[in-house]
């Protein structure tokens, strides 16, 4: 009997949640077959079997476990069920394998990973989410994209008529609620949620946080994106978004105002000669803040690519611990959800966070005349313990200046002023 | 005020299916047909009569050449060609009546006469007595089909130099039938008369027959039909056909530019078909056609004039009855606000010679041209128990599958009942089945369908069980 224990996932993590078992109690499992999913405060992880045998559950789904605690036992002395029959069915595969590789002395062992591979293959089939002719018509009419359908009944993930009908019905029923319901639901807080809540309260309680506001006229940035967007997309296969301009502007401003890019560490101030920009990404499980490292040294395309990569990983739950730790400054874009103004909370141990918001056409007074301009409010929340009002406000003004005059971002100042050495 | 929601012009497989589907969807529908019988080319001078004669001649041929091998003796075997033609006419008539019944059942008004546009919402119908009436409509579906292509240097007199239409109503079996064109129609009609005792010579411009099908089908068909006694003059460019009394002399140039002559008593010109829009007065509705005479349509089969649609042989794509039918249903549903779909790559092509040939999806040449990595599984019918039992040993099933994913990309069959077998390929393609998927499905034994499974086994893993 071998015990399967909670491995140490990362240095800072002492407790995990057993979110779900991937096998049934009493199943015969293969070596390296995923047994369960553990959720840590930042990511979830599959735990593979350390030996082949029959599993006997010890911990329950949903239970919090300390590192080192026993998840389940694996009885390696148990016989593999229906071994002969299974081998018979897979014979042609084994034969083929044997032809390519060395003779089949280790037959059963060789065969096992093959079975696994096979399962993976069917899951990732080229035909996944292919709707049948009738299903396609139903989806088109229901305005549901094939890729958004949960294909549960078709072979290799194909969308059957039944799947399509269910998908369209689900879409139609979505907002329906029982009238006058007084129902309440209790759900266990996920690891991630718990961590988020602890860190946010910690941040509020342990810093002297306040927020300064400004607004940015987005005319220049919009013009650049309109003019070069297509060419940029063709060349770099990523959209020229706003995030790259904001990250770049922040990096340049952070270089001018070093305290905004610094930490307090027990009576010391740690300054950073680099800018690791954390970007807040909302995922199905909650907010995560992956990091763009050395953003100051990246091109706009480099930043956009990184943002896209991190956002996709975040959405798919594939961000590693490494990708989510560190960071010297954070940018959070509440504008994507429509926020006009907000006071973001610092991501400790960092000292400041920039909040981006929705761009809205507003009447502005320009040279004594009223003009319509695309405007965005920006907010900088900062830790007053190390950043003075003058610095924080000047930082935000500098960011605004770079964004309204993007040519200054090239050399960190107005090129003409540099030329005539003003 | 409009009399109709939809007026369909032409009652071929495209038009009458469109009309029925529109009626099913609650529209008020009229159909306009120039001839007194419904059904278009397909029913009157195409698919149906040609298959009637193919089946009759096939029976005779079997009695003459195949029965003996099964131990069946015949004495004084004969046939009455007049009766064959009359039977064919009866088959056509019962189909005409069937369509007329369907129009009545679906409460579709039938107008007999030439339909032409007055405006985009007004159709004039002129019958053969010259009487004219006008109907108004919200939408129009043009389904006027096609007619045989004419060669500028050959005068078709419809007596000795004929098209497929006359070839279906001859009063005698030709002594020597010369067919210009080695396409499906030429080969089918050639087979009919070959079986009934005519000498048949096919003159083809290209170096192969059924040129749109997969190369292997072309080769196998040529081999089999040659074996059956049809003569082929490939790579011959026909330059003229001259009638003198009961004799037709067809002149041609061979590969080396030398002049060649063939003499026969009938010459069938079967070099394809062209869209038919004569008398429609397209210009009155501002409709546009391309240089080949096909009415321009977009992906919804809507013409350049909103509310006017066109389907079947009169628009781009394969000239096939089942393609016209799909388009008929597609347009009706589109007008009703539904979102149907046609996968043109998955419309099968069939040649009803014996053995039959049928094809769906990409040919090997297509895949080579696109640079798609593929694998081939080809299984001969001769290795099947069913084929041995019946004696139909010719042909094969050829499956082309993606080298990367094993997805079936094309299916090409020559052999007994290929026309019916091909549907498994269509289903496989529509569902994007892999060759292995098909090879893991039980196929009844003993049947010709087993060749499909075996070809898939070969394509997947090169592990045919019966070869
Ligand atoms: C010998 C032969 C054999 C064939 N065999 C096959 C086969 O086995 N399988 C297959 O799939 N296809 C076959 N075809 C092709 C098939 O017949 C056509 O693809 C099909 O008929 C096209 O249908 P349609 O509705 O577009 O037009 P059609 O069937 O051509 O119908 C058009 C109709 O519109 C009428 N019309 C035209 N203009 C007007 C007007 N202005 N006013 C009123 N009426 C008008 C015509 O009289 C005709 O009745 C064959 C064709 C031939 C010639």
mmCIF file with all atom_site columns, C-alpha atoms and ligand atoms in Angstrom, chain B residues 9-16 32-35 37-48 50-51 111 113-116 143-148 164-165 168 184-185 188-189 273 276-280 311-314 318-325 348 350 352, ligand 1:
data_model
loop_
_atom_site.group_PDB
_atom_site.id
_atom_site.type_symbol
_atom_site.label_atom_id
_atom_site.label_alt_id
_atom_site.label_comp_id
_atom_site.label_asym_id
_atom_site.label_entity_id
_atom_site.label_seq_id
_atom_site.pdbx_PDB_ins_code
_atom_site.Cartn_x
_atom_site.Cartn_y
_atom_site.Cartn_z
_atom_site.occupancy
_atom_site.B_iso_or_equiv
_atom_site.pdbx_formal_charge
_atom_site.auth_seq_id
_atom_site.auth_comp_id
_atom_site.auth_asym_id
_atom_site.auth_atom_id
_atom_site.pdbx_PDB_model_num
ATOM   1   C CA  . UNK B 1 9   ? -39.786 29.964 -62.948 1.00 0.00 ? 9   UNK B CA  1
ATOM   2   C CA  . UNK B 1 10  ? -38.979 26.459 -64.204 1.00 0.00 ? 10  UNK B CA  1
ATOM   3   C CA  . UNK B 1 11  ? -40.258 23.150 -62.831 1.00 0.00 ? 11  UNK B CA  1
ATOM   4   C CA  . UNK B 1 12  ? -37.093 21.026 -62.862 1.00 0.00 ? 12  UNK B CA  1
ATOM   5   C CA  . UNK B 1 13  ? -35.737 19.439 -59.673 1.00 0.00 ? 13  UNK B CA  1
ATOM   6   C CA  . UNK B 1 14  ? -34.543 22.860 -58.539 1.00 0.00 ? 14  UNK B CA  1
ATOM   7   C CA  . UNK B 1 15  ? -37.805 24.680 -59.214 1.00 0.00 ? 15  UNK B CA  1
ATOM   8   C CA  . UNK B 1 16  ? -40.353 22.169 -58.018 1.00 0.00 ? 16  UNK B CA  1
ATOM   9   C CA  . UNK B 1 32  ? -44.278 28.736 -64.183 1.00 0.00 ? 32  UNK B CA  1
ATOM   10  C CA  . UNK B 1 33  ? -43.313 26.072 -66.728 1.00 0.00 ? 33  UNK B CA  1
ATOM   11  C CA  . UNK B 1 34  ? -42.880 26.536 -70.445 1.00 0.00 ? 34  UNK B CA  1
ATOM   12  C CA  . UNK B 1 35  ? -43.804 22.921 -71.246 1.00 0.00 ? 35  UNK B CA  1
ATOM   13  C CA  . UNK B 1 37  ? -45.370 18.664 -68.333 1.00 0.00 ? 37  UNK B CA  1
ATOM   14  C CA  . UNK B 1 38  ? -43.595 19.347 -65.076 1.00 0.00 ? 38  UNK B CA  1
ATOM   15  C CA  . UNK B 1 39  ? -40.196 18.043 -63.987 1.00 0.00 ? 39  UNK B CA  1
ATOM   16  C CA  . UNK B 1 40  ? -37.737 19.842 -66.265 1.00 0.00 ? 40  UNK B CA  1
ATOM   17  C CA  . UNK B 1 41  ? -34.707 18.312 -67.925 1.00 0.00 ? 41  UNK B CA  1
ATOM   18  C CA  . UNK B 1 42  ? -34.249 15.754 -65.182 1.00 0.00 ? 42  UNK B CA  1
ATOM   19  C CA  . UNK B 1 43  ? -37.668 14.133 -65.459 1.00 0.00 ? 43  UNK B CA  1
ATOM   20  C CA  . UNK B 1 44  ? -38.339 14.551 -69.173 1.00 0.00 ? 44  UNK B CA  1
ATOM   21  C CA  . UNK B 1 45  ? -35.058 14.345 -71.043 1.00 0.00 ? 45  UNK B CA  1
ATOM   22  C CA  . UNK B 1 46  ? -32.386 13.712 -68.385 1.00 0.00 ? 46  UNK B CA  1
ATOM   23  C CA  . UNK B 1 47  ? -31.890 11.596 -65.306 1.00 0.00 ? 47  UNK B CA  1
ATOM   24  C CA  . UNK B 1 48  ? -35.135 9.621  -65.373 1.00 0.00 ? 48  UNK B CA  1
ATOM   25  C CA  . UNK B 1 50  ? -31.759 7.863  -69.319 1.00 0.00 ? 50  UNK B CA  1
ATOM   26  C CA  . UNK B 1 51  ? -31.910 5.595  -66.286 1.00 0.00 ? 51  UNK B CA  1
ATOM   27  C CA  . UNK B 1 111 ? -48.909 28.344 -64.910 1.00 0.00 ? 111 UNK B CA  1
ATOM   28  C CA  . UNK B 1 113 ? -46.191 29.153 -70.600 1.00 0.00 ? 113 UNK B CA  1
ATOM   29  C CA  . UNK B 1 114 ? -42.961 31.031 -71.040 1.00 0.00 ? 114 UNK B CA  1
ATOM   30  C CA  . UNK B 1 115 ? -42.212 33.155 -68.023 1.00 0.00 ? 115 UNK B CA  1
ATOM   31  C CA  . UNK B 1 116 ? -40.484 36.503 -68.485 1.00 0.00 ? 116 UNK B CA  1
ATOM   32  C CA  . UNK B 1 143 ? -34.797 27.744 -62.033 1.00 0.00 ? 143 UNK B CA  1
ATOM   33  C CA  . UNK B 1 144 ? -34.712 27.674 -65.808 1.00 0.00 ? 144 UNK B CA  1
ATOM   34  C CA  . UNK B 1 145 ? -31.978 25.046 -66.049 1.00 0.00 ? 145 UNK B CA  1
ATOM   35  C CA  . UNK B 1 146 ? -29.763 24.353 -69.010 1.00 0.00 ? 146 UNK B CA  1
ATOM   36  C CA  . UNK B 1 147 ? -29.693 23.110 -72.573 1.00 0.00 ? 147 UNK B CA  1
ATOM   37  C CA  . UNK B 1 148 ? -27.091 21.107 -74.532 1.00 0.00 ? 148 UNK B CA  1
ATOM   38  C CA  . UNK B 1 164 ? -29.105 13.694 -75.569 1.00 0.00 ? 164 UNK B CA  1
ATOM   39  C CA  . UNK B 1 165 ? -32.761 14.701 -75.903 1.00 0.00 ? 165 UNK B CA  1
ATOM   40  C CA  . UNK B 1 168 ? -33.643 9.205  -75.627 1.00 0.00 ? 168 UNK B CA  1
ATOM   41  C CA  . UNK B 1 184 ? -21.121 11.249 -68.056 1.00 0.00 ? 184 UNK B CA  1
ATOM   42  C CA  . UNK B 1 185 ? -24.047 11.824 -70.468 1.00 0.00 ? 185 UNK B CA  1
ATOM   43  C CA  . UNK B 1 188 ? -24.377 6.592  -70.265 1.00 0.00 ? 188 UNK B CA  1
ATOM   44  C CA  . UNK B 1 189 ? -26.136 6.875  -73.624 1.00 0.00 ? 189 UNK B CA  1
ATOM   45  C CA  . UNK B 1 273 ? -24.656 21.935 -71.118 1.00 0.00 ? 273 UNK B CA  1
ATOM   46  C CA  . UNK B 1 276 ? -30.715 28.560 -70.249 1.00 0.00 ? 276 UNK B CA  1
ATOM   47  C CA  . UNK B 1 277 ? -32.208 32.042 -69.896 1.00 0.00 ? 277 UNK B CA  1
ATOM   48  C CA  . UNK B 1 278 ? -33.778 32.617 -73.322 1.00 0.00 ? 278 UNK B CA  1
ATOM   49  C CA  . UNK B 1 279 ? -37.065 34.482 -73.142 1.00 0.00 ? 279 UNK B CA  1
ATOM   50  C CA  . UNK B 1 280 ? -36.676 35.368 -69.459 1.00 0.00 ? 280 UNK B CA  1
ATOM   51  C CA  . UNK B 1 311 ? -30.758 27.962 -58.464 1.00 0.00 ? 311 UNK B CA  1
ATOM   52  C CA  . UNK B 1 312 ? -29.745 24.781 -60.270 1.00 0.00 ? 312 UNK B CA  1
ATOM   53  C CA  . UNK B 1 313 ? -28.105 24.498 -63.679 1.00 0.00 ? 313 UNK B CA  1
ATOM   54  C CA  . UNK B 1 314 ? -28.644 28.197 -64.383 1.00 0.00 ? 314 UNK B CA  1
ATOM   55  C CA  . UNK B 1 318 ? -22.123 21.197 -60.785 1.00 0.00 ? 318 UNK B CA  1
ATOM   56  C CA  . UNK B 1 319 ? -25.043 20.591 -63.163 1.00 0.00 ? 319 UNK B CA  1
ATOM   57  C CA  . UNK B 1 320 ? -26.711 17.879 -61.145 1.00 0.00 ? 320 UNK B CA  1
ATOM   58  C CA  . UNK B 1 321 ? -30.303 17.312 -60.162 1.00 0.00 ? 321 UNK B CA  1
ATOM   59  C CA  . UNK B 1 322 ? -29.559 16.787 -56.461 1.00 0.00 ? 322 UNK B CA  1
ATOM   60  C CA  . UNK B 1 323 ? -27.483 19.980 -56.351 1.00 0.00 ? 323 UNK B CA  1
ATOM   61  C CA  . UNK B 1 324 ? -30.463 21.851 -57.845 1.00 0.00 ? 324 UNK B CA  1
ATOM   62  C CA  . UNK B 1 325 ? -32.755 20.276 -55.216 1.00 0.00 ? 325 UNK B CA  1
ATOM   63  C CA  . UNK B 1 348 ? -21.628 13.548 -54.987 1.00 0.00 ? 348 UNK B CA  1
ATOM   64  C CA  . UNK B 1 350 ? -22.330 9.820  -60.311 1.00 0.00 ? 350 UNK B CA  1
ATOM   65  C CA  . UNK B 1 352 ? -24.639 5.346  -64.211 1.00 0.00 ? 352 UNK B CA  1
HETATM 66  C C1  . LIG C 2 .   ? -29.265 12.986 -70.506 1.00 0.00 ? 1   LIG C C1  1
HETATM 67  C C2  . LIG C 2 .   ? -29.096 13.606 -69.149 1.00 0.00 ? 1   LIG C C2  1
HETATM 68  C C3  . LIG C 2 .   ? -28.929 12.782 -68.059 1.00 0.00 ? 1   LIG C C3  1
HETATM 69  C C4  . LIG C 2 .   ? -28.792 13.321 -66.800 1.00 0.00 ? 1   LIG C C4  1
HETATM 70  N N1  . LIG C 2 .   ? -28.626 12.484 -65.746 1.00 0.00 ? 1   LIG C N1  1
HETATM 71  C C5  . LIG C 2 .   ? -28.478 12.981 -64.516 1.00 0.00 ? 1   LIG C C5  1
HETATM 72  C C6  . LIG C 2 .   ? -28.351 12.130 -63.400 1.00 0.00 ? 1   LIG C C6  1
HETATM 73  O O1  . LIG C 2 .   ? -28.382 10.924 -63.531 1.00 0.00 ? 1   LIG C O1  1
HETATM 74  N N2  . LIG C 2 .   ? -28.213 12.677 -62.183 1.00 0.00 ? 1   LIG C N2  1
HETATM 75  C C7  . LIG C 2 .   ? -28.180 14.030 -62.000 1.00 0.00 ? 1   LIG C C7  1
HETATM 76  O O2  . LIG C 2 .   ? -28.049 14.469 -60.877 1.00 0.00 ? 1   LIG C O2  1
HETATM 77  N N3  . LIG C 2 .   ? -28.306 14.870 -63.031 1.00 0.00 ? 1   LIG C N3  1
HETATM 78  C C8  . LIG C 2 .   ? -28.455 14.378 -64.288 1.00 0.00 ? 1   LIG C C8  1
HETATM 79  N N4  . LIG C 2 .   ? -28.599 15.245 -65.332 1.00 0.00 ? 1   LIG C N4  1
HETATM 80  C C9  . LIG C 2 .   ? -28.570 16.700 -65.071 1.00 0.00 ? 1   LIG C C9  1
HETATM 81  C C10 . LIG C 2 .   ? -29.905 17.171 -64.513 1.00 0.00 ? 1   LIG C C10 1
HETATM 82  O O3  . LIG C 2 .   ? -30.925 16.827 -65.396 1.00 0.00 ? 1   LIG C O3  1
HETATM 83  C C11 . LIG C 2 .   ? -29.892 18.673 -64.290 1.00 0.00 ? 1   LIG C C11 1
HETATM 84  O O4  . LIG C 2 .   ? -28.799 19.003 -63.469 1.00 0.00 ? 1   LIG C O4  1
HETATM 85  C C12 . LIG C 2 .   ? -31.152 19.149 -63.594 1.00 0.00 ? 1   LIG C C12 1
HETATM 86  O O5  . LIG C 2 .   ? -32.277 18.847 -64.352 1.00 0.00 ? 1   LIG C O5  1
HETATM 87  C C13 . LIG C 2 .   ? -31.115 20.644 -63.352 1.00 0.00 ? 1   LIG C C13 1
HETATM 88  O O6  . LIG C 2 .   ? -32.291 21.044 -62.723 1.00 0.00 ? 1   LIG C O6  1
HETATM 89  P P1  . LIG C 2 .   ? -32.850 22.516 -62.827 1.00 0.00 ? 1   LIG C P1  1
HETATM 90  O O7  . LIG C 2 .   ? -34.047 22.540 -61.949 1.00 0.00 ? 1   LIG C O7  1
HETATM 91  O O8  . LIG C 2 .   ? -31.773 23.476 -62.575 1.00 0.00 ? 1   LIG C O8  1
HETATM 92  O O9  . LIG C 2 .   ? -33.259 22.728 -64.339 1.00 0.00 ? 1   LIG C O9  1
HETATM 93  P P2  . LIG C 2 .   ? -34.033 21.847 -65.390 1.00 0.00 ? 1   LIG C P2  1
HETATM 94  O O10 . LIG C 2 .   ? -34.256 20.487 -64.952 1.00 0.00 ? 1   LIG C O10 1
HETATM 95  O O11 . LIG C 2 .   ? -33.285 22.040 -66.665 1.00 0.00 ? 1   LIG C O11 1
HETATM 96  O O12 . LIG C 2 .   ? -35.432 22.549 -65.464 1.00 0.00 ? 1   LIG C O12 1
HETATM 97  C C14 . LIG C 2 .   ? -35.612 23.811 -65.999 1.00 0.00 ? 1   LIG C C14 1
HETATM 98  C C15 . LIG C 2 .   ? -37.052 23.981 -66.418 1.00 0.00 ? 1   LIG C C15 1
HETATM 99  O O13 . LIG C 2 .   ? -37.329 25.347 -66.628 1.00 0.00 ? 1   LIG C O13 1
HETATM 100 C C16 . LIG C 2 .   ? -38.137 25.491 -67.784 1.00 0.00 ? 1   LIG C C16 1
HETATM 101 N N5  . LIG C 2 .   ? -37.939 26.829 -68.285 1.00 0.00 ? 1   LIG C N5  1
HETATM 102 C C17 . LIG C 2 .   ? -36.818 27.374 -68.792 1.00 0.00 ? 1   LIG C C17 1
HETATM 103 N N6  . LIG C 2 .   ? -37.016 28.675 -69.112 1.00 0.00 ? 1   LIG C N6  1
HETATM 104 C C18 . LIG C 2 .   ? -38.286 28.945 -68.780 1.00 0.00 ? 1   LIG C C18 1
HETATM 105 C C19 . LIG C 2 .   ? -39.073 30.125 -68.861 1.00 0.00 ? 1   LIG C C19 1
HETATM 106 N N7  . LIG C 2 .   ? -38.583 31.291 -69.328 1.00 0.00 ? 1   LIG C N7  1
HETATM 107 N N8  . LIG C 2 .   ? -40.352 30.071 -68.455 1.00 0.00 ? 1   LIG C N8  1
HETATM 108 C C20 . LIG C 2 .   ? -40.870 28.914 -67.986 1.00 0.00 ? 1   LIG C C20 1
HETATM 109 N N9  . LIG C 2 .   ? -40.158 27.782 -67.899 1.00 0.00 ? 1   LIG C N9  1
HETATM 110 C C21 . LIG C 2 .   ? -38.895 27.804 -68.287 1.00 0.00 ? 1   LIG C C21 1
HETATM 111 C C22 . LIG C 2 .   ? -37.646 24.412 -68.685 1.00 0.00 ? 1   LIG C C22 1
HETATM 112 O O14 . LIG C 2 .   ? -38.638 24.088 -69.633 1.00 0.00 ? 1   LIG C O14 1
HETATM 113 C C23 . LIG C 2 .   ? -37.386 23.272 -67.703 1.00 0.00 ? 1   LIG C C23 1
HETATM 114 O O15 . LIG C 2 .   ? -38.529 22.498 -67.562 1.00 0.00 ? 1   LIG C O15 1
HETATM 115 C C24 . LIG C 2 .   ? -28.774 14.724 -66.619 1.00 0.00 ? 1   LIG C C24 1
HETATM 116 C C25 . LIG C 2 .   ? -28.951 15.561 -67.718 1.00 0.00 ? 1   LIG C C25 1
HETATM 117 C C26 . LIG C 2 .   ? -29.123 15.006 -68.981 1.00 0.00 ? 1   LIG C C26 1
HETATM 118 C C27 . LIG C 2 .   ? -29.312 15.920 -70.149 1.00 0.00 ? 1   LIG C C27 1
#
